[in-house]
Amino acid sequence: MTLIPSIGQPVSRLEGYQKVTGAAKYAGEYKAPGMLYGYVVNSTVTKGKITRFDTAKAMSLPGVVEVFSHLNRPSVGKFSLQYADMDAPPGSPFRPLQDDEIIYNGQPIGLVVAETFELARYAATLVEVEYATEFFQTDIRPNVNSARSPKIGMATMLKPPPPKPKGDFQKAYDASFAKSEGEFYHSTEHHNPLELFATTTIYEGDGKLTIYDKTQGTVNSQLYVANIFGLKYKNVRVIAPYVGGAFGSALRPQYQLFMSVMAALELKRSVVVTLDRSQMFTFGHRPQTIQTTQFGADADGKVNALHHAAIGETSRFEDYTEVVVNWAHMIYPAENTLMQYKLVELDVFSPLDMRAPGGATGMHPIETTMDDLAYKLKIDPLHLRLINYSENDASLNRPYSSKELMQCYLQGAEKFGWDKRDPEPRSMRHGNKLVGYGMATGIWEANSLPARAEMILTKEGKLQVNSAVTDIGTGTLTVMTQVAADELGLPMEDVIFSYGDSKKPFAPIQGGSFTVSTIGSAIKAAAGSLRKKLFKKAASMKNGMLKGLELEDVVFKNGRIELKTDPLTFVTYQDIIAENNNEPIKALKFSVPNVLKLKKYSRATHSAAFVEVEVDEELGVINVTRAVTAVAAGKIINPKTARSQILGGMVWGISKAIREETITDHRLGKYMNQNLGEYHIPVHADIHELDVIFVEENDDIVNALGTKGVGEIGLVAMPPAIANAIFHATGKRINHLPIHLNDLL
Amino acid sequence: MNNFDYFRAASVQEAIGLSVEEDDAKYIAGGTNLIDLMKYNLTDAHTLVDLTKIRDHHEIQELPDGGLRLGAFETNAKTAWHPLVEGRYPLLSRAILAGATAQIRNMATNGGNLLQKTRCYYFYDANVPCNKREPGSGCSAIGGYNRIMAILGTNEHCIAVFPSDMCVALAALDAVVNVEGPQGARSIPFADFHRLPGNTPQLDNNLQEGEIITGIDLPANGYAQNYSYLKIRDRNSYAFALVSVATGLKLEDGHIQSARIALGGVAHKPWRDEAAENFLKEKEPSVPVFREAAEIMLAGAVGYEHNAFKIELAKRAIVRNCMMALNPETQVPGAGPSL
Ligand SMILES: Cc1cc2nc3c(=O)[nH]c(=O)nc-3n(C[C@H](O)[C@H](O)[C@H](O)COP(=O)(O)OP(=O)(O)OC[C@H]3O[C@@H](n4cnc5c(N)ncnc54)[C@H](O)[C@@H]3O)c2cc1C
Ligand code: SF4
């Protein structure tokens, strides 16, 4: 039995057992009679034209059913607009197998469909392809001169452009008492969720499809498929109950979805297409970026000049943007600012949101520059943040809906033992290892979007809750069950949350740390409506104890509606259902954030990360031995799953700072380390003591729940805190990520 | 990866026979490297002959001369944790445990470990030139991303690294490799087993067509008193060495009687240098003395665009590891730097 109310309880994820025992089925694990297996053929060149695509050898193998390419692809989706999904940036989306044009290395150029996966994979190696190659560019560094402003489009709504300049940055900077500047480079990263991308399309006949897709948005995939293939929305059902991690990679439909559906429709059979690990490097990624900063402060440490410029990479067909340079001024209230953001087009696939997109990129230069400024000023880095603390968002001249960053700083510093830090670089040691303490501020937006939710009190007295939303491993199922249970005063066991299905009420894509706020608000709205209906029924019961009362007089508790002042005056849900001729009672609500109210406030989560590193002085080997992150993220519905989110973000921060990178050979225009043996994400031995603090933060403005989301805030402050700690340990400022041991030799 | 025939050999003789009769036959042991090569389409094996079900050559056996014989088909894990290996050849045990992951070590065999392929990115990418994969096509690594490549014994044909950890210790210990083939049995001193690229970068070692490794003999002296294995890599586990060092020292009256130093991650084979080891003889162990030995070992090193750091890193790693060997109990699990 779970406790009532369940909100605030550290409930374990409800589907944990299925996941650890392997019972949970993922998109590529569904079977259907007569199912076929597709394997994708990818381009081995970076740019040019396909001059020959010979499938004779592949087709001659018994069991190979078809090889699709631009030569025989069905004529669907002629217009680029049909491929625009909910998360498409401005431009014209990639159209698989459209023509003979090669626009990036690894581009899908064919699909072999066969009776088994192994056969399809083997046959794919027999497809003979020749190309006429063309000159290409994949390195951002030699191409900064071609940087330009991004195009504006729908997706820009969630990704505002840089704030307008304020005051006179250059003049203020030149006159500053203390100045710090830096140039920063981040290399490409690939999401690499454990689950490989896969789509199983079950061919139902009559233009009907049931699709198991690896996605962060069932409705997004549904729209994408229906639009391209000219199917009725209601005939396309996309299901994704379990998603084995995604981190943004499945925000947009990926090419295996197109391939699987295309083949199923053409062959009139069910088709599963699963990518292999190296193919996970053939669609979106976190873009390479070059950034520069110039911060100036007066003798008291007040920052009065802020300049942050970023150049990000994008493809030649879409303008993928991130919010990289907007953060500094949201945190530090300088009078003179200059923020710039530009793009360089390269011959790569469009970048794609990856956990804390832009934030993880931008906070590193900002917080490293602040650290450097603290050294120039001879002020403790934490103290410098306190000197520049602001209750308001100076970049937009408006208050925060809530901001407990101060408590993050204070509680984090206390728990970490920041006061034991000797500010002198290279002054602290464990044995013969150099020890460094570093800290950094984190910020991430607290958004929510419109969504629908349905609630049904069933005949059995259970609460059925429906939403199309996915659970990408974050604990959505558990947390939404908690929210719904408390709304109706039921134990969690009496709530059934059905999700991950496009047939269920509309939910937007799952990302940006806005899911709990978005779906939670919709559930709250539906619950409000359901409570009204239940009460109405109860109050109208002939011999009911609640006759003649008002909704305000009662509470919904323990499976019944009780008089607030006298719990012995009540009507049970069971009785209400009986009164309703044993028919379930339903409520469906569309919840839309109150834009007019929200516009008056900036809404953000905040964090402070404190990190200890040990660096082997001679060998350069770096270990993050201890880290504390204090987070202010509004109401925490489930401290356990929320803590897991922050821990995961911290691990990712360690990864970004000192481990992972996609290695590109720019002569070939190709990613070289396309496997998890060589793409170095942290292993257990890399992760030491991690601690999370949630500081109390009440916010009745953000949304009805007061939640702000915890998906990305755990990551953003870690890379700069680690880089700062490495500086403290070694006296070396390394401004590219990841920092390798040889940078410190 | 195509369909293939699979045979379970019952004896070494049967396996050799199968390899001669069947076309494109390959031996398979743990499969941890071979299966990957097949998936990447780098090996065209039509027939796999499984060696792991052969009764013999699994055990760890004491030899009459005081040495130890490691069965070729025994797993890396069982070898590393075997009491005789842990007790008498802790250097070897450490080196094995510094490699790969527990899961891979549970599958990987001693014979297979000696024959694993390089991890050069370009070797694994069938679409780019590589002299090891396709002799004469060129070496993509030389002008490419060569952070993980070799600094010793390289030439214009190939700068690949032989990636094994276990073999670095075996080289230091002067192991002997026992093989059996269509032409009979023979024993190969470890130093002669692996090759430098020379004009034939496609050859990693001197094993002949159809030959099977049956065992690895360790001489009696296991340097069990003063030993250390140090592995420097881009993450603390599950990564190949950028530089690794195996050191065994024999000390008497505060002087080095004999020293063994082998380097991994720096060449096409585990790297030993007689001059450096001789230099250490009769010396009192100290940082400057080890540094001088390191200078001798790296004297001929050549760095490329992204891996030149390995030269200085290797020198420092040698010094550190020799110092660690003086105090073996300070070593941390996973062969990370200690002291
Ligand atoms: C992700 C990953 C990480 C790794 N990390 C490390 C590391 O850090 N350090 C390290 O040292 N190793 C590492 N390894 C390599 C691992 O140690 C080798 O793959 C393993 O030792 C090979 O042994 P096996 O028995 O699986 O060989 P197989 O894959 O079965 O065979 C390899 C080759 O040897 C041949 N062969 C096998 N046994 C015999 C025999 N007795 N006689 C003749 N021919 C034979 C096969 O024909 C094949 O050509 C890693 C491997 C992987 C996949
Ligand atoms: S270093 Fe050797 S293995 Fe690598 S590309 Fe060059 S020739 Fe091939």
XYZ file of N, CA, C and O in Angstrom, chain A residues 44 118-119 121-122 125 278 432-433 616-623 658-659 661 663-665 667-668 670 672-683 685-686 688 740-742 744-745, chain B residues 1-3 39-41 44 119 121-122 125 127-129 139-145 147-148 230 232-240 242 306 309-310 312-313 316-317 319-320 337-339:
368
model
N 28.344 5.644 -47.921
C 29.710 5.611 -47.391
C 30.486 6.857 -47.808
O 31.655 6.981 -47.492
N 19.269 -11.245 -39.950
C 20.640 -11.575 -40.342
C 20.777 -11.585 -41.855
O 21.775 -11.140 -42.409
N 19.761 -12.112 -42.512
C 19.796 -12.179 -43.973
C 19.744 -10.770 -44.569
O 20.491 -10.443 -45.499
N 20.718 -8.076 -43.180
C 21.991 -7.411 -42.906
C 23.073 -7.901 -43.870
O 23.862 -7.111 -44.382
N 23.085 -9.191 -44.129
C 24.077 -9.712 -45.060
C 23.809 -9.193 -46.474
O 24.718 -8.725 -47.172
N 25.117 -5.903 -47.469
C 26.539 -5.789 -47.835
C 26.761 -6.143 -49.301
O 27.826 -5.871 -49.846
N 26.147 1.394 -34.942
C 26.858 2.387 -35.756
C 25.856 3.267 -36.508
O 26.125 4.444 -36.770
N 49.652 12.171 -3.404
C 50.382 12.968 -4.394
C 49.468 13.452 -5.515
O 49.933 13.879 -6.559
N 48.147 13.356 -5.315
C 47.234 13.842 -6.345
C 46.816 15.274 -6.032
O 46.551 15.620 -4.889
N 45.994 13.350 -11.269
C 47.347 12.833 -11.093
C 48.295 13.817 -11.778
O 48.235 14.006 -12.990
N 49.139 14.406 -10.994
C 49.937 15.522 -11.484
C 50.812 15.135 -12.676
O 50.945 15.890 -13.630
N 51.412 13.954 -12.616
C 52.322 13.560 -13.694
C 51.613 12.939 -14.872
O 52.040 13.086 -16.015
N 50.543 12.205 -14.587
C 49.920 11.418 -15.658
C 48.650 12.055 -16.199
O 48.103 11.591 -17.200
N 48.167 13.082 -15.537
C 47.008 13.804 -16.055
C 45.667 13.133 -15.815
O 44.626 13.697 -16.135
N 45.670 11.939 -15.241
C 44.412 11.202 -15.054
C 43.484 11.974 -14.109
O 43.900 12.390 -13.028
N 42.241 12.173 -14.567
C 41.280 12.993 -13.817
C 40.185 12.108 -13.250
O 39.633 11.271 -13.959
N 39.843 12.324 -11.997
C 38.671 11.677 -11.414
C 37.800 12.711 -10.720
O 38.308 13.543 -9.968
N 34.642 15.271 -19.219
C 35.926 14.561 -19.311
C 35.860 13.237 -20.065
O 36.838 12.492 -20.073
N 34.738 12.909 -20.702
C 34.668 11.616 -21.352
C 34.211 11.668 -22.820
O 34.966 11.413 -23.726
N 32.881 12.126 -26.629
C 32.944 12.970 -27.814
C 32.845 12.066 -29.038
O 33.299 10.929 -29.037
N 34.217 11.439 -32.539
C 35.434 11.807 -33.250
C 35.140 11.852 -34.742
O 34.643 10.888 -35.317
N 35.412 12.996 -35.346
C 35.142 13.145 -36.766
C 36.460 13.195 -37.523
O 37.377 13.906 -37.110
N 36.541 12.447 -38.603
C 37.663 12.631 -39.519
C 37.156 13.564 -40.610
O 36.360 13.161 -41.470
N 38.554 14.811 -43.100
C 38.947 14.488 -44.477
C 37.893 13.595 -45.123
O 37.634 13.648 -46.308
N 37.311 12.728 -44.271
C 36.303 11.794 -44.775
C 34.891 12.324 -44.549
O 33.928 11.806 -45.109
N 33.356 12.032 -41.734
C 32.738 10.855 -41.139
C 33.048 10.726 -39.661
O 34.130 11.102 -39.215
N 34.095 8.563 -36.610
C 34.958 7.382 -36.612
C 34.706 6.410 -35.458
O 34.983 5.230 -35.582
N 34.224 6.895 -34.339
C 34.084 5.987 -33.178
C 32.626 5.596 -32.975
O 32.018 5.906 -31.971
N 32.092 4.895 -33.966
C 30.657 4.605 -33.958
C 30.314 3.333 -33.183
O 29.618 2.460 -33.695
N 30.817 3.205 -31.986
C 30.405 2.088 -31.133
C 30.678 2.472 -29.683
O 31.417 3.418 -29.412
N 30.080 1.720 -28.764
C 30.201 2.113 -27.355
C 31.532 1.692 -26.743
O 31.845 2.057 -25.614
N 32.314 0.923 -27.500
C 33.668 0.623 -27.043
C 34.564 1.845 -27.187
O 35.434 2.100 -26.353
N 34.349 2.607 -28.224
C 35.215 3.753 -28.496
C 34.532 5.091 -28.221
O 35.202 6.114 -28.115
N 33.194 5.122 -28.160
C 32.489 6.339 -27.753
C 32.392 6.261 -26.231
O 31.587 5.503 -25.689
N 33.225 7.025 -25.553
C 33.445 6.789 -24.135
C 32.448 7.509 -23.245
O 32.685 8.645 -22.847
N 31.346 6.848 -22.933
C 30.502 7.359 -21.860
C 31.049 6.767 -20.554
O 31.767 5.776 -20.585
N 30.748 7.377 -19.413
C 31.360 6.894 -18.174
C 30.937 5.467 -17.844
O 29.816 5.049 -18.161
N 31.833 4.748 -17.214
C 31.513 3.438 -16.649
C 31.442 3.595 -15.136
O 31.755 4.672 -14.613
N 33.288 2.696 -12.830
C 34.560 3.066 -12.202
C 34.848 4.565 -12.337
O 35.748 5.078 -11.677
N 34.114 5.252 -13.186
C 34.318 6.694 -13.356
C 33.474 7.517 -12.395
O 33.639 8.726 -12.286
N 31.970 8.390 -8.758
C 32.251 8.224 -7.332
C 31.086 8.798 -6.522
O 29.952 8.568 -6.869
N 40.851 15.967 -21.813
C 41.523 14.667 -21.762
C 42.743 14.750 -20.869
O 43.277 15.836 -20.639
N 43.226 13.615 -20.449
C 44.385 13.615 -19.559
C 45.594 14.288 -20.203
O 46.383 14.947 -19.517
N 45.721 14.168 -21.523
C 46.899 14.766 -22.153
C 46.837 16.296 -22.176
O 47.857 16.955 -22.356
N 46.486 17.907 -19.639
C 47.029 18.310 -18.337
C 48.467 17.854 -18.129
O 49.026 18.023 -17.059
N 49.077 17.277 -19.155
C 50.459 16.788 -18.980
C 51.450 17.941 -18.900
O 51.271 18.957 -19.534
N 27.819 -9.962 -42.586
C 27.955 -11.266 -41.923
C 27.033 -12.257 -42.620
O 25.835 -12.059 -42.690
N 27.623 -13.293 -43.130
C 26.861 -14.272 -43.888
C 26.565 -15.484 -43.020
O 27.133 -15.658 -41.956
N 25.694 -16.341 -43.528
C 25.539 -17.644 -42.890
C 26.868 -18.370 -42.990
O 27.614 -18.183 -43.945
N 30.730 -9.076 -38.181
C 29.638 -8.110 -38.301
C 30.065 -6.868 -39.077
O 29.269 -6.262 -39.771
N 31.296 -6.484 -38.923
C 31.797 -5.322 -39.649
C 32.199 -5.681 -41.084
O 32.759 -4.851 -41.789
N 31.979 -6.921 -41.464
C 32.345 -7.381 -42.802
C 33.823 -7.280 -43.101
O 34.232 -6.917 -44.200
N 35.773 -12.836 -43.959
C 34.862 -13.673 -44.710
C 35.013 -15.113 -44.238
O 35.699 -15.903 -44.850
N 42.631 -1.930 -32.739
C 41.387 -1.157 -32.655
C 41.455 0.087 -33.526
O 40.605 0.978 -33.401
N 40.576 2.780 -35.840
C 39.235 3.077 -36.393
C 39.166 2.774 -37.870
O 38.146 2.351 -38.397
N 40.252 3.047 -38.554
C 40.233 2.947 -40.021
C 40.280 1.497 -40.465
O 39.760 1.148 -41.506
N 36.739 0.265 -40.567
C 35.840 0.896 -41.537
C 36.205 0.403 -42.940
O 37.156 0.887 -43.551
N 35.351 0.972 -45.692
C 35.253 1.873 -46.846
C 36.419 2.829 -46.995
O 36.410 3.678 -47.873
N 37.401 2.717 -46.132
C 38.539 3.636 -46.257
C 39.819 2.818 -46.433
O 39.879 1.659 -46.042
N 40.856 3.427 -47.027
C 42.110 2.707 -47.231
C 42.720 2.246 -45.910
O 42.625 2.956 -44.906
N 47.494 4.033 -45.731
C 47.179 4.075 -44.300
C 46.406 5.352 -44.003
O 46.951 6.440 -44.118
N 45.137 5.214 -43.631
C 44.312 6.390 -43.345
C 44.651 7.021 -42.006
O 44.324 8.181 -41.761
N 45.262 6.262 -41.137
C 45.488 6.775 -39.784
C 46.614 7.800 -39.737
O 46.592 8.704 -38.900
N 47.578 7.663 -40.618
C 48.752 8.538 -40.524
C 48.357 10.007 -40.624
O 48.759 10.820 -39.797
N 47.517 10.339 -41.592
C 47.089 11.731 -41.702
C 45.750 11.980 -41.042
O 45.154 13.046 -41.197
N 45.239 10.998 -40.322
C 43.890 11.114 -39.769
C 43.894 11.304 -38.265
O 44.818 11.888 -37.704
N 42.858 10.811 -37.631
C 42.752 10.962 -36.185
C 43.542 9.828 -35.539
O 43.058 8.714 -35.412
N 45.108 9.632 -32.425
C 45.343 9.714 -30.982
C 45.699 8.372 -30.355
O 46.541 8.303 -29.463
N 45.041 7.299 -30.822
C 45.255 6.010 -30.163
C 46.371 5.197 -30.822
O 46.602 4.048 -30.452
N 50.320 -0.821 -14.965
C 49.667 0.491 -14.991
C 49.058 0.687 -16.365
O 49.717 0.466 -17.388
N 46.902 3.449 -18.657
C 46.385 4.809 -18.762
C 45.459 4.866 -19.964
O 45.839 4.482 -21.076
N 44.257 5.339 -19.716
C 43.212 5.246 -20.739
C 42.205 6.363 -20.556
O 42.227 7.058 -19.547
N 41.289 6.458 -21.518
C 40.354 7.580 -21.511
C 39.178 7.408 -20.566
O 38.409 8.336 -20.363
N 38.960 6.234 -20.035
C 38.039 6.090 -18.898
C 38.565 4.970 -18.020
O 39.434 4.215 -18.433
N 38.006 4.866 -16.805
C 38.653 4.018 -15.808
C 38.491 2.528 -16.038
O 39.132 1.724 -15.369
N 37.583 2.152 -16.934
C 37.441 0.745 -17.268
C 36.862 0.686 -18.670
O 36.371 1.692 -19.182
N 36.911 -0.499 -19.289
C 36.284 -0.685 -20.586
C 36.811 0.327 -21.612
O 36.062 1.002 -22.302
N 38.121 0.460 -21.633
C 38.761 1.271 -22.671
C 40.147 0.686 -22.881
O 40.768 0.186 -21.942
N 40.604 0.749 -24.101
C 41.936 0.237 -24.396
C 42.985 1.233 -23.901
O 42.704 2.417 -23.711
N 45.901 3.825 -23.682
C 46.673 4.800 -24.460
C 48.151 4.448 -24.287
O 48.930 4.463 -25.234
N 48.116 13.666 -33.462
C 47.291 13.637 -32.249
C 47.860 12.770 -31.133
O 47.254 12.672 -30.072
N 51.714 13.224 -27.535
C 51.718 13.253 -26.063
C 52.099 11.905 -25.459
O 52.560 11.823 -24.327
N 51.877 10.843 -26.248
C 52.153 9.511 -25.700
C 53.631 9.326 -25.354
O 53.968 8.489 -24.510
N 55.882 11.475 -23.972
C 56.164 11.913 -22.598
C 55.324 11.105 -21.602
O 55.800 10.727 -20.532
N 54.087 10.825 -21.993
C 53.216 10.058 -21.095
C 53.826 8.685 -20.804
O 53.815 8.218 -19.662
N 56.660 8.964 -18.311
C 56.184 9.176 -16.940
C 55.526 7.913 -16.392
O 55.627 7.607 -15.200
N 54.822 7.212 -17.291
C 54.135 5.997 -16.852
C 55.157 4.933 -16.446
O 54.946 4.195 -15.476
N 58.159 5.457 -15.213
C 58.716 5.841 -13.914
C 57.724 5.499 -12.800
O 58.068 4.866 -11.803
N 56.479 5.924 -13.011
C 55.483 5.674 -11.973
C 55.318 4.182 -11.715
O 55.247 3.730 -10.572
N 46.595 4.659 -11.905
C 47.801 5.120 -11.230
C 47.592 5.194 -9.722
O 46.550 5.631 -9.263
N 48.565 4.754 -8.973
C 48.517 4.918 -7.513
C 49.843 5.508 -7.050
O 50.646 5.924 -7.882
N 50.069 5.480 -5.817
C 51.222 6.097 -5.126
C 50.995 7.596 -4.976
O 50.470 8.236 -5.866
